[in-house]
Tab-separated table of C-alpha atoms in Angstrom:
chain	number	residue	atom	x	y	z
A	3	MET	CA	144.684	84.610	92.190
A	4	ASP	CA	143.433	81.890	94.527
A	5	ARG	CA	139.953	80.472	94.281
A	6	ASP	CA	138.525	82.014	97.475
A	7	LEU	CA	139.625	85.524	96.576
A	8	LEU	CA	138.356	85.041	93.027
A	9	LYS	CA	134.959	83.878	94.343
A	10	GLN	CA	134.729	86.826	96.736
A	11	ARG	CA	135.548	89.379	94.047
A	12	LEU	CA	133.282	87.699	91.508
A	13	GLU	CA	130.305	87.985	93.912
A	14	VAL	CA	130.936	91.716	94.274
A	15	ALA	CA	131.518	92.177	90.526
A	16	LEU	CA	128.221	90.536	89.576
A	17	VAL	CA	126.012	92.796	91.763
A	18	PRO	CA	125.192	95.296	88.963
A	19	SER	CA	124.403	92.505	86.467
A	20	VAL	CA	122.427	90.018	88.555
A	21	LYS	CA	119.038	90.965	90.009
A	22	GLY	CA	118.134	90.099	93.595
A	23	GLU	CA	119.995	88.093	96.186
A	24	PHE	CA	122.554	85.588	94.952
A	25	ARG	CA	125.740	83.792	95.806
A	26	VAL	CA	128.516	82.169	93.789
A	27	ASP	CA	128.990	78.459	94.332
A	28	SER	CA	131.099	75.549	93.061
A	29	LEU	CA	133.713	77.745	91.377
A	30	GLU	CA	136.028	75.416	89.458
A	31	LEU	CA	138.885	75.955	86.999
A	32	LEU	CA	138.101	74.048	83.803
A	33	THR	CA	141.079	74.902	81.628
A	34	GLY	CA	144.022	77.202	81.819
A	35	GLY	CA	144.499	77.593	78.088
A	36	SER	CA	147.399	79.585	76.750
A	37	ALA	CA	145.263	82.653	76.031
A	38	ALA	CA	142.721	82.622	78.840
A	39	GLN	CA	141.444	80.744	81.875
A	40	THR	CA	137.987	79.205	81.887
A	41	TRP	CA	136.149	78.869	85.211
A	42	ARG	CA	132.742	77.319	85.807
A	43	PHE	CA	130.481	78.368	88.670
A	44	THR	CA	126.912	78.136	89.885
A	45	LEU	CA	124.843	81.204	90.625
A	46	GLN	CA	122.442	80.414	93.477
A	47	ARG	CA	119.366	82.606	93.454
A	48	ALA	CA	115.986	82.490	95.188
A	49	THR	CA	114.552	81.519	91.812
A	50	GLY	CA	116.952	78.599	91.407
A	51	ALA	CA	120.479	77.755	90.369
A	52	ALA	CA	122.148	78.290	86.989
A	53	GLU	CA	125.654	77.615	85.727
A	54	TYR	CA	127.938	80.179	84.135
A	55	ILE	CA	131.387	80.460	82.634
A	56	LEU	CA	133.988	83.036	83.635
A	57	ARG	CA	136.627	83.747	80.986
A	58	LEU	CA	139.684	85.476	82.398
A	59	ALA	CA	142.572	86.824	80.359
A	60	HIS	CA	146.075	85.912	81.443
A	61	GLU	CA	147.996	88.709	83.035
A	62	GLY	CA	150.962	90.065	81.173
A	63	SER	CA	151.464	90.742	77.524
A	64	LEU	CA	148.611	90.160	75.121
A	65	PHE	CA	149.106	87.759	72.243
A	66	GLU	CA	149.530	90.309	69.500
A	67	LEU	CA	147.105	88.785	66.997
A	68	ALA	CA	144.295	88.850	69.574
A	69	ILE	CA	141.806	91.455	70.734
A	70	ASP	CA	141.297	92.274	74.426
A	71	LYS	CA	138.549	90.606	76.439
A	72	ARG	CA	136.232	93.685	76.455
A	73	THR	CA	136.343	93.836	72.662
A	74	GLU	CA	135.894	90.079	72.412
A	75	ALA	CA	132.795	90.303	74.614
A	76	ALA	CA	131.374	93.134	72.504
A	77	VAL	CA	131.876	91.200	69.255
A	78	GLN	CA	130.386	88.015	70.684
A	79	THR	CA	127.361	89.927	72.023
A	80	HIS	CA	126.860	91.597	68.648
A	81	ALA	CA	127.079	88.238	66.839
A	82	VAL	CA	124.562	86.635	69.237
A	83	ALA	CA	122.174	89.555	68.590
A	84	HIS	CA	122.360	88.700	64.883
A	85	GLY	CA	121.491	85.049	65.272
A	86	VAL	CA	124.921	83.437	65.574
A	87	LEU	CA	125.110	80.480	67.971
A	88	ALA	CA	127.313	81.726	70.794
A	89	ALA	CA	126.887	82.127	74.541
A	90	ASN	CA	125.014	85.116	75.916
A	91	ILE	CA	127.351	87.366	77.930
A	92	ILE	CA	125.840	88.586	81.215
A	93	HIS	CA	128.747	90.643	82.585
A	94	ILE	CA	131.941	92.265	81.315
A	95	LEU	CA	134.564	92.763	84.019
A	96	ALA	CA	135.478	96.356	84.860
A	97	PRO	CA	138.803	97.505	86.355
A	98	GLU	CA	137.150	98.081	89.769
A	99	ASP	CA	136.204	94.379	89.857
A	100	GLN	CA	139.920	93.660	90.445
A	101	LEU	CA	139.755	90.448	88.456
A	102	GLY	CA	141.645	91.568	85.381
A	103	GLU	CA	140.127	91.395	81.926
A	104	GLY	CA	137.306	88.985	81.281
A	105	PHE	CA	133.595	88.317	81.090
A	106	VAL	CA	130.860	86.026	82.368
A	107	MET	CA	128.617	84.081	79.989
A	108	ASP	CA	125.952	81.382	80.054
A	109	LEU	CA	127.271	77.832	80.311
A	110	ILE	CA	126.286	75.870	77.230
A	111	ARG	CA	126.465	72.118	77.613
A	112	GLY	CA	128.242	69.941	75.112
A	113	GLU	CA	131.632	68.616	74.052
A	114	THR	CA	134.537	70.710	72.796
A	115	ILE	CA	137.346	68.145	72.701
A	116	PRO	CA	137.876	67.360	68.989
A	117	GLN	CA	138.978	63.748	69.459
A	118	LYS	CA	135.769	62.967	71.384
A	119	ILE	CA	133.576	64.748	68.836
A	120	LEU	CA	135.274	62.780	66.052
A	121	ARG	CA	135.373	59.341	67.682
A	122	GLN	CA	132.586	58.929	70.262
A	123	ASP	CA	129.469	57.092	69.188
A	124	GLN	CA	127.075	59.579	70.785
A	125	TYR	CA	128.170	62.219	68.223
A	126	ARG	CA	127.698	59.906	65.235
A	127	HIS	CA	124.549	61.713	64.083
A	128	ALA	CA	126.009	65.148	64.856
A	129	ARG	CA	129.136	64.457	62.777
A	130	ARG	CA	127.047	64.035	59.627
A	131	GLN	CA	125.457	67.460	60.199
A	132	LEU	CA	128.493	69.422	61.300
A	133	ALA	CA	129.960	70.521	57.957
A	134	ALA	CA	126.622	71.958	56.791
A	135	GLN	CA	125.998	73.537	60.186
A	136	CYS	CA	129.444	75.147	60.005
A	137	GLY	CA	128.502	76.512	56.586
A	138	ARG	CA	125.291	78.048	57.939
A	139	GLN	CA	126.997	79.512	61.016
A	140	LEU	CA	129.788	81.013	58.944
A	141	ALA	CA	127.230	82.497	56.552
A	142	ALA	CA	125.489	84.071	59.578
A	143	ILE	CA	128.780	85.447	60.966
A	144	HIS	CA	129.682	86.922	57.587
A	145	GLN	CA	126.300	88.678	57.379
A	146	VAL	CA	126.605	90.374	60.778
A	147	PRO	CA	126.463	94.154	60.120
A	148	ILE	CA	129.965	95.546	60.554
A	149	GLN	CA	128.999	99.219	60.931
A	150	ALA	CA	128.639	98.531	64.671
A	151	LEU	CA	132.166	97.086	64.881
A	152	PRO	CA	134.411	100.097	64.141
A	153	TYR	CA	136.808	99.021	66.898
A	154	LEU	CA	137.778	95.841	65.018
A	155	ARG	CA	140.888	96.101	62.905
A	156	ASP	CA	140.984	95.476	59.204
A	157	SER	CA	142.968	92.287	58.847
A	158	SER	CA	142.307	91.529	55.214
A	159	VAL	CA	144.966	89.672	53.318
A	160	ALA	CA	147.752	92.235	52.800
A	161	PRO	CA	147.903	93.672	56.350
A	162	GLN	CA	147.415	90.208	57.856
A	163	LEU	CA	150.254	88.700	55.850
A	164	ALA	CA	152.544	91.606	56.770
A	165	GLN	CA	151.657	91.274	60.441
A	166	LEU	CA	152.228	87.517	60.435
A	167	HIS	CA	155.574	87.953	58.693
A	168	ALA	CA	156.719	90.530	61.254
A	169	PHE	CA	155.539	88.190	64.038
A	170	TYR	CA	157.550	85.316	62.505
A	171	THR	CA	160.777	87.215	61.885
A	172	GLY	CA	160.579	88.622	65.430
A	173	PHE	CA	161.347	85.175	66.858
A	174	GLY	CA	164.667	84.859	65.026
A	175	GLU	CA	164.010	81.186	64.236
A	176	VAL	CA	164.860	80.149	60.680
A	177	ILE	CA	162.257	77.864	59.096
A	178	PRO	CA	162.977	77.964	55.330
A	179	VAL	CA	159.629	76.303	54.449
A	180	PHE	CA	157.900	79.229	56.156
A	181	ASP	CA	159.911	81.764	54.140
A	182	TYR	CA	158.975	79.934	50.982
A	183	ALA	CA	155.308	79.948	52.063
A	184	PHE	CA	155.418	83.682	52.795
A	185	ARG	CA	156.834	84.299	49.343
A	186	TRP	CA	154.174	82.122	47.692
A	187	LEU	CA	151.383	83.898	49.605
A	188	GLY	CA	152.777	87.308	48.659
A	189	GLU	CA	152.766	86.305	44.993
A	190	ASN	CA	149.304	84.709	45.064
A	191	MET	CA	147.186	87.103	47.127
A	192	GLN	CA	143.524	86.670	46.305
A	193	PRO	CA	141.362	89.679	45.491
A	194	CYS	CA	138.433	90.152	47.865
A	195	ASP	CA	135.495	92.369	46.948
A	196	GLN	CA	133.780	92.406	50.323
A	197	THR	CA	134.853	93.011	53.901
A	198	THR	CA	132.961	91.108	56.591
A	199	LEU	CA	133.257	90.101	60.209
A	200	VAL	CA	135.698	87.165	60.371
A	201	HIS	CA	135.641	84.914	63.444
A	202	GLY	CA	139.321	84.129	62.957
A	203	ASP	CA	139.411	80.870	64.943
A	204	PHE	CA	136.375	78.937	63.691
A	205	ARG	CA	137.537	75.327	63.865
A	206	ASN	CA	137.022	71.941	65.469
A	207	GLY	CA	138.074	72.642	69.062
A	208	ASN	CA	136.194	75.923	69.318
A	209	LEU	CA	132.768	74.387	68.734
A	210	ILE	CA	130.513	73.196	71.549
A	211	VAL	CA	128.858	70.122	70.072
A	212	ASN	CA	125.941	68.078	71.379
A	213	GLU	CA	124.085	65.111	69.869
A	214	GLN	CA	122.360	67.428	67.369
A	215	GLY	CA	125.507	69.236	66.300
A	216	ILE	CA	126.776	72.767	66.985
A	217	ALA	CA	125.415	74.284	70.194
A	218	ALA	CA	127.752	77.290	70.306
A	219	ILE	CA	130.852	78.856	68.793
A	220	LEU	CA	133.621	79.753	71.232
A	221	ASP	CA	136.764	81.871	71.341
A	222	TRP	CA	136.118	85.131	69.531
A	223	GLU	CA	139.466	86.628	70.513
A	224	LEU	CA	140.890	86.517	66.978
A	225	ALA	CA	137.829	88.251	65.473
A	226	HIS	CA	138.576	90.942	62.896
A	227	LEU	CA	137.321	92.450	59.664
A	228	GLY	CA	138.513	90.864	56.462
A	229	ASP	CA	137.950	88.299	53.735
A	230	PRO	CA	135.148	85.846	54.636
A	231	MET	CA	136.996	83.071	52.751
A	232	GLU	CA	139.579	83.169	55.561
A	233	ASP	CA	137.173	81.411	57.966
A	234	LEU	CA	136.431	78.653	55.432
A	235	GLY	CA	140.122	78.048	54.796
A	236	TRP	CA	141.001	78.005	58.510
A	237	LEU	CA	138.245	75.456	59.235
A	238	CYS	CA	139.878	73.108	56.690
A	239	VAL	CA	143.477	73.418	57.959
A	240	THR	CA	144.890	69.897	58.355
A	241	SER	CA	145.811	70.425	62.029
A	242	TRP	CA	142.092	70.759	62.882
A	243	ARG	CA	141.233	67.414	61.231
A	244	PHE	CA	142.844	65.577	64.168
A	245	GLY	CA	143.987	62.616	62.111
A	246	ASN	CA	140.940	62.375	59.822
A	247	ASN	CA	142.773	63.866	56.860
A	248	ASP	CA	140.261	62.551	54.323
A	249	LEU	CA	137.491	64.674	55.867
A	250	PRO	CA	138.777	68.187	55.157
A	251	VAL	CA	136.183	70.107	57.179
A	252	GLY	CA	137.303	69.717	60.792
A	253	GLY	CA	137.875	65.983	60.349
A	254	PHE	CA	134.084	65.492	60.205
A	255	GLY	CA	132.826	66.573	56.793
A	256	SER	CA	133.242	67.347	53.126
A	257	ARG	CA	133.955	70.614	51.383
A	258	GLN	CA	130.834	70.126	49.233
A	259	ASP	CA	128.569	70.057	52.313
A	260	LEU	CA	130.295	73.111	53.793
A	261	TYR	CA	130.238	75.192	50.602
A	262	ALA	CA	126.661	74.272	49.594
A	263	ALA	CA	125.236	75.107	53.030
A	264	TYR	CA	127.285	78.328	53.167
A	265	GLU	CA	126.015	79.556	49.828
A	266	SER	CA	122.377	78.581	50.380
A	267	ALA	CA	122.379	80.313	53.784
A	268	GLY	CA	123.235	83.600	52.134
A	269	GLY	CA	126.996	83.420	52.267
A	270	ARG	CA	128.913	84.739	49.298
A	271	CYS	CA	129.774	82.515	46.372
A	272	VAL	CA	132.671	80.345	47.571
A	273	ASN	CA	135.944	81.126	45.809
A	274	GLU	CA	137.833	77.834	46.029
A	275	ASP	CA	141.138	79.410	45.037
A	276	ALA	CA	140.739	81.875	47.879
A	277	VAL	CA	139.874	79.088	50.329
A	278	HIS	CA	143.017	77.222	49.206
A	279	PHE	CA	145.069	80.388	49.673
A	280	TRP	CA	143.679	80.929	53.194
A	281	GLU	CA	144.255	77.273	54.035
A	282	ILE	CA	147.933	77.755	53.228
A	283	LEU	CA	148.022	81.009	55.178
A	284	GLY	CA	146.175	79.289	58.041
A	285	THR	CA	148.604	76.379	58.140
A	286	LEU	CA	151.490	78.841	58.202
A	287	LYS	CA	149.750	80.891	60.898
A	288	TRP	CA	149.323	77.839	63.118
A	289	GLY	CA	153.009	77.061	62.606
A	290	VAL	CA	153.971	80.611	63.589
A	291	ILE	CA	151.689	80.396	66.644
A	292	CYS	CA	153.502	77.168	67.656
A	293	LEU	CA	156.792	79.051	67.328
A	294	TYR	CA	155.377	81.884	69.442
A	295	GLN	CA	154.202	79.480	72.153
A	296	THR	CA	157.588	77.871	72.414
A	297	THR	CA	159.302	81.281	72.479
A	298	VAL	CA	157.236	82.208	75.548
A	299	HIS	CA	158.825	79.188	77.244
A	300	LEU	CA	162.356	79.638	75.879
A	301	SER	CA	162.518	83.327	76.807
A	302	GLY	CA	161.554	82.479	80.394
A	303	GLU	CA	158.375	84.560	80.189
A	304	GLU	CA	156.409	81.498	81.228
A	305	ARG	CA	158.183	78.168	81.669
A	306	SER	CA	155.985	75.199	80.732
A	307	VAL	CA	156.597	71.740	79.322
A	308	ASN	CA	153.488	72.213	77.196
A	309	ARG	CA	154.879	75.344	75.581
A	310	ALA	CA	158.226	73.598	75.115
A	311	ALA	CA	156.593	70.605	73.423
A	312	ILE	CA	154.583	72.710	71.002
A	313	GLY	CA	157.799	73.869	69.346
A	314	ARG	CA	158.150	70.354	67.992
A	315	ARG	CA	154.784	70.650	66.281
A	316	VAL	CA	156.210	73.208	63.866
A	317	SER	CA	157.477	70.384	61.652
A	318	GLU	CA	153.886	69.094	61.269
A	319	THR	CA	152.863	72.422	59.772
A	320	GLU	CA	155.919	72.407	57.479
A	321	LEU	CA	154.856	68.996	56.168
A	322	ASP	CA	151.250	70.165	55.687
A	323	LEU	CA	152.502	73.209	53.764
A	324	LEU	CA	154.518	70.940	51.454
A	325	ALA	CA	151.399	68.772	50.940
A	326	LEU	CA	149.351	71.891	50.095
A	327	PHE	CA	151.954	73.103	47.585
A	328	ASN	CA	152.002	69.632	46.067
A	329	ALA	CA	148.205	69.571	45.737
A	330	ARG	CA	147.793	72.067	42.902
B	114	MET	CA	184.911	59.023	77.161
B	115	ALA	CA	181.594	57.297	77.444
B	116	GLY	CA	180.129	57.189	80.942
B	117	ASN	CA	178.977	54.056	82.712
B	118	ARG	CA	175.726	52.355	81.775
B	119	PRO	CA	172.919	53.295	81.611
B	120	ASN	CA	173.769	55.386	78.577
B	121	VAL	CA	171.921	58.623	77.954
B	122	SER	CA	169.098	56.963	75.982
B	123	GLU	CA	168.591	54.391	78.684
B	124	LEU	CA	168.489	57.092	81.364
B	125	VAL	CA	165.838	59.089	79.522
B	126	GLU	CA	163.860	55.927	78.893
B	127	SER	CA	163.890	55.077	82.614
B	128	VAL	CA	162.473	58.487	83.564
B	129	ARG	CA	159.830	58.261	80.862
B	130	GLU	CA	158.793	54.780	82.063
B	131	MET	CA	158.561	55.987	85.663
B	132	MET	CA	156.291	58.841	84.626
B	133	GLU	CA	154.222	56.806	82.215
B	134	TYR	CA	153.692	53.671	84.311
B	135	LEU	CA	154.110	54.729	87.956
B	136	LEU	CA	153.152	58.384	88.163
B	137	LEU	CA	150.466	59.042	85.576
B	138	HIS	CA	147.687	56.793	86.897
B	139	LYS	CA	148.112	58.198	90.423
B	140	LEU	CA	147.397	61.766	89.339
B	141	VAL	CA	143.900	63.162	89.829
B	142	ASP	CA	144.217	66.825	88.863
B	143	LYS	CA	143.339	67.148	85.164
B	144	SER	CA	145.942	69.782	84.506
B	145	GLN	CA	148.677	67.646	86.133
B	146	VAL	CA	147.602	64.605	84.084
B	147	TYR	CA	147.711	66.686	80.906
B	148	HIS	CA	151.129	68.188	81.589
B	149	THR	CA	152.540	64.804	82.602
B	150	ARG	CA	151.262	63.245	79.368
B	151	VAL	CA	152.931	66.067	77.456
B	152	ALA	CA	156.153	65.466	79.408
B	153	VAL	CA	156.055	61.738	78.558
B	154	ASN	CA	155.603	62.683	74.934
B	155	VAL	CA	158.560	65.071	75.100
B	156	LEU	CA	160.762	62.268	76.436
B	157	LYS	CA	159.633	60.044	73.563
B	158	ILE	CA	160.807	62.757	71.151
B	159	VAL	CA	164.163	62.812	72.957
B	160	GLU	CA	164.399	59.015	72.741
B	161	ARG	CA	163.735	59.061	68.984
B	162	GLU	CA	166.208	61.860	68.412
B	163	LEU	CA	168.907	60.090	70.414
B	164	ALA	CA	168.191	56.813	68.614
B	165	GLN	CA	169.109	58.258	65.248
B	166	GLY	CA	172.335	59.621	66.709
B	167	GLY	CA	172.528	63.001	64.980
B	168	SER	CA	172.031	61.597	61.505
B	169	PHE	CA	169.363	64.266	60.878
B	170	THR	CA	171.898	67.088	61.176
B	171	GLN	CA	174.172	65.300	58.707
B	172	LEU	CA	171.299	64.775	56.301
B	173	GLU	CA	170.237	68.426	56.470
B	174	LEU	CA	173.824	69.655	56.016
B	175	GLN	CA	174.494	67.465	52.977
B	176	SER	CA	171.144	68.308	51.431
B	177	LEU	CA	171.788	72.044	51.857
B	178	GLN	CA	175.324	71.813	50.449
B	179	HIS	CA	174.012	69.995	47.420
B	180	LEU	CA	171.096	72.419	46.916
B	181	LEU	CA	173.170	75.599	47.322
B	182	GLY	CA	176.385	74.331	45.748
B	183	MET	CA	178.496	75.568	48.656
B	184	SER	CA	179.825	74.334	51.964
B	185	GLY	CA	179.588	75.898	55.399
B	186	GLU	CA	177.976	75.699	58.800
B	187	LEU	CA	174.384	74.495	59.016
B	188	SER	CA	172.967	77.792	60.300
B	189	ASP	CA	174.844	79.822	57.650
B	190	LEU	CA	173.555	77.558	54.901
B	191	ASN	CA	169.974	77.880	56.128
B	192	ASP	CA	170.378	81.670	56.233
B	193	GLU	CA	171.692	81.534	52.670
B	194	LEU	CA	168.721	79.406	51.592
B	195	VAL	CA	166.271	81.883	53.117
B	196	ALA	CA	168.091	84.811	51.487
B	197	ARG	CA	167.866	83.119	48.072
B	198	ILE	CA	164.175	82.306	48.566
B	199	ASN	CA	163.493	85.943	49.480
B	200	GLN	CA	165.461	87.123	46.426
B	201	GLY	CA	163.105	85.112	44.233
B	202	GLU	CA	165.402	82.209	43.411
B	203	PHE	CA	163.752	78.755	43.129
B	204	ASP	CA	160.550	79.027	41.135
B	205	ARG	CA	157.421	77.066	41.849
B	206	GLU	CA	158.513	74.056	39.835
B	207	ASN	CA	161.981	73.821	41.351
B	208	THR	CA	162.351	70.113	41.980
B	209	GLU	CA	165.627	70.406	43.886
B	210	LEU	CA	164.156	72.729	46.502
B	211	THR	CA	161.044	70.542	46.762
B	212	ALA	CA	163.230	67.468	47.242
B	213	HIS	CA	165.308	69.248	49.897
B	214	PHE	CA	162.221	70.330	51.821
B	215	LEU	CA	160.676	66.887	51.604
B	216	ARG	CA	163.883	65.162	52.781
B	217	THR	CA	164.477	67.434	55.750
B	218	VAL	CA	160.886	67.932	56.884
B	219	THR	CA	159.965	64.229	56.787
B	220	ALA	CA	163.130	63.490	58.785
B	221	LYS	CA	162.050	66.035	61.419
B	222	VAL	CA	158.484	64.709	61.643
B	223	ALA	CA	159.869	61.158	61.991
B	224	ILE	CA	161.424	62.399	65.245
B	225	ASP	CA	158.769	64.871	66.408
B	226	ASN	CA	155.583	62.933	65.668
B	227	PRO	CA	155.763	59.813	63.478
B	228	GLU	CA	152.044	59.232	64.150
B	229	TYR	CA	151.074	62.462	62.378
B	230	ALA	CA	148.432	61.580	59.748
B	231	THR	CA	150.025	63.552	56.904
B	232	TYR	CA	153.301	61.719	57.552
B	233	LYS	CA	151.704	58.270	57.798
B	234	ASN	CA	149.820	58.895	54.546
B	235	TYR	CA	153.103	59.920	52.958
B	236	LEU	CA	154.777	56.682	54.055
B	237	THR	CA	151.860	54.638	52.706
B	238	LYS	CA	151.489	56.387	49.359
B	239	GLY	CA	155.103	57.389	48.778
B	240	GLU	CA	154.030	60.989	48.103
B	241	LEU	CA	152.388	63.875	49.888
B	242	SER	CA	148.680	64.302	49.334
B	243	HIS	CA	146.061	66.807	50.378
B	244	CYS	CA	142.303	66.917	49.959
């Protein structure tokens, strides 16, 4: 959809959610990620101007591990209501808006690009806080009441592993290290005594960071119910350390800081074996997602050099899996 | 018959240089810059793969033949390896499987992304580590 048509339809769509006279201004595409587009715009009102973000799902088939945009918006809203740092959603798109699936939320200023967060001097102070802040945010997410989230699927370890395996075998690509990892995970499944909300993609890259640290948590589209240790493991996956391998938490912090803050903020007692298990599963999952991305290109569903290139990142995840198996 | 110079590596290199040094700095659109950087990176992968002249395939084939104790086509041997893994062969401490994985995966990463931190640490320390 071109920008002018999008702007026109967005102005109509926002009428029920925005009080008084307004117009949409400075609509700009920020990123066309693989799962969704992110647009920024200004809402001009008599009372002043404010900036917002429009998240729009891509047309076509939904990435099968993800939830739809309406569900994502509902989960994010519920998490915000329970004290989690995420953007307030002001409008969920309806079919009559003719914009596809998506929602509009407050723009929260800060940096999301991991390499900048890890290397730029202005985030020096923030970097020292981030691991503990992640621990507190994850503890908050895992304490969100789940009775209000009956529409989220149970993706605790056994169903999640089965789903990931079916996803992998569906591509017809043979990666023996992955088969070995699937076997190991099947033999070493960790018991979990409590089901919580799991963000599912809590990592460096989905955090809006300012000079003080985390300003907001983004990308709730992989949210599900399951083992809270999954989020801790995923946050430590080597791919999200962006070269800082000696700082296991997102490339910015230590496990001790993460675990201590998590436990003292009311999170469950950290089971390090379970975190290790989920780190292996997470590394494998990222590898399978790379395979999926490249399949979208190879099948002709969406041709893109970016999706082609990501197929050659699979070997990175194979190497990280071997390092994880070597570690214990 | 080999074609005239430039050879295939030199041709790829010339396109990559054009994109990297002539095109990239002229682009304004962020998405175009990003995709062009990715494209340059893809050509670097091609250059590295061409430079080792198919020795990876040979290495993988020999390693598989040794591990499985049989000969055959590369894809058949990989299928056989997966079948044996799924049947429960190769326990956790199997050093031959570990050695095979290490040999083949490090050879792939050397082509795909030799700057990858896990790989660079491996080259420095002589073993894989994780913290």
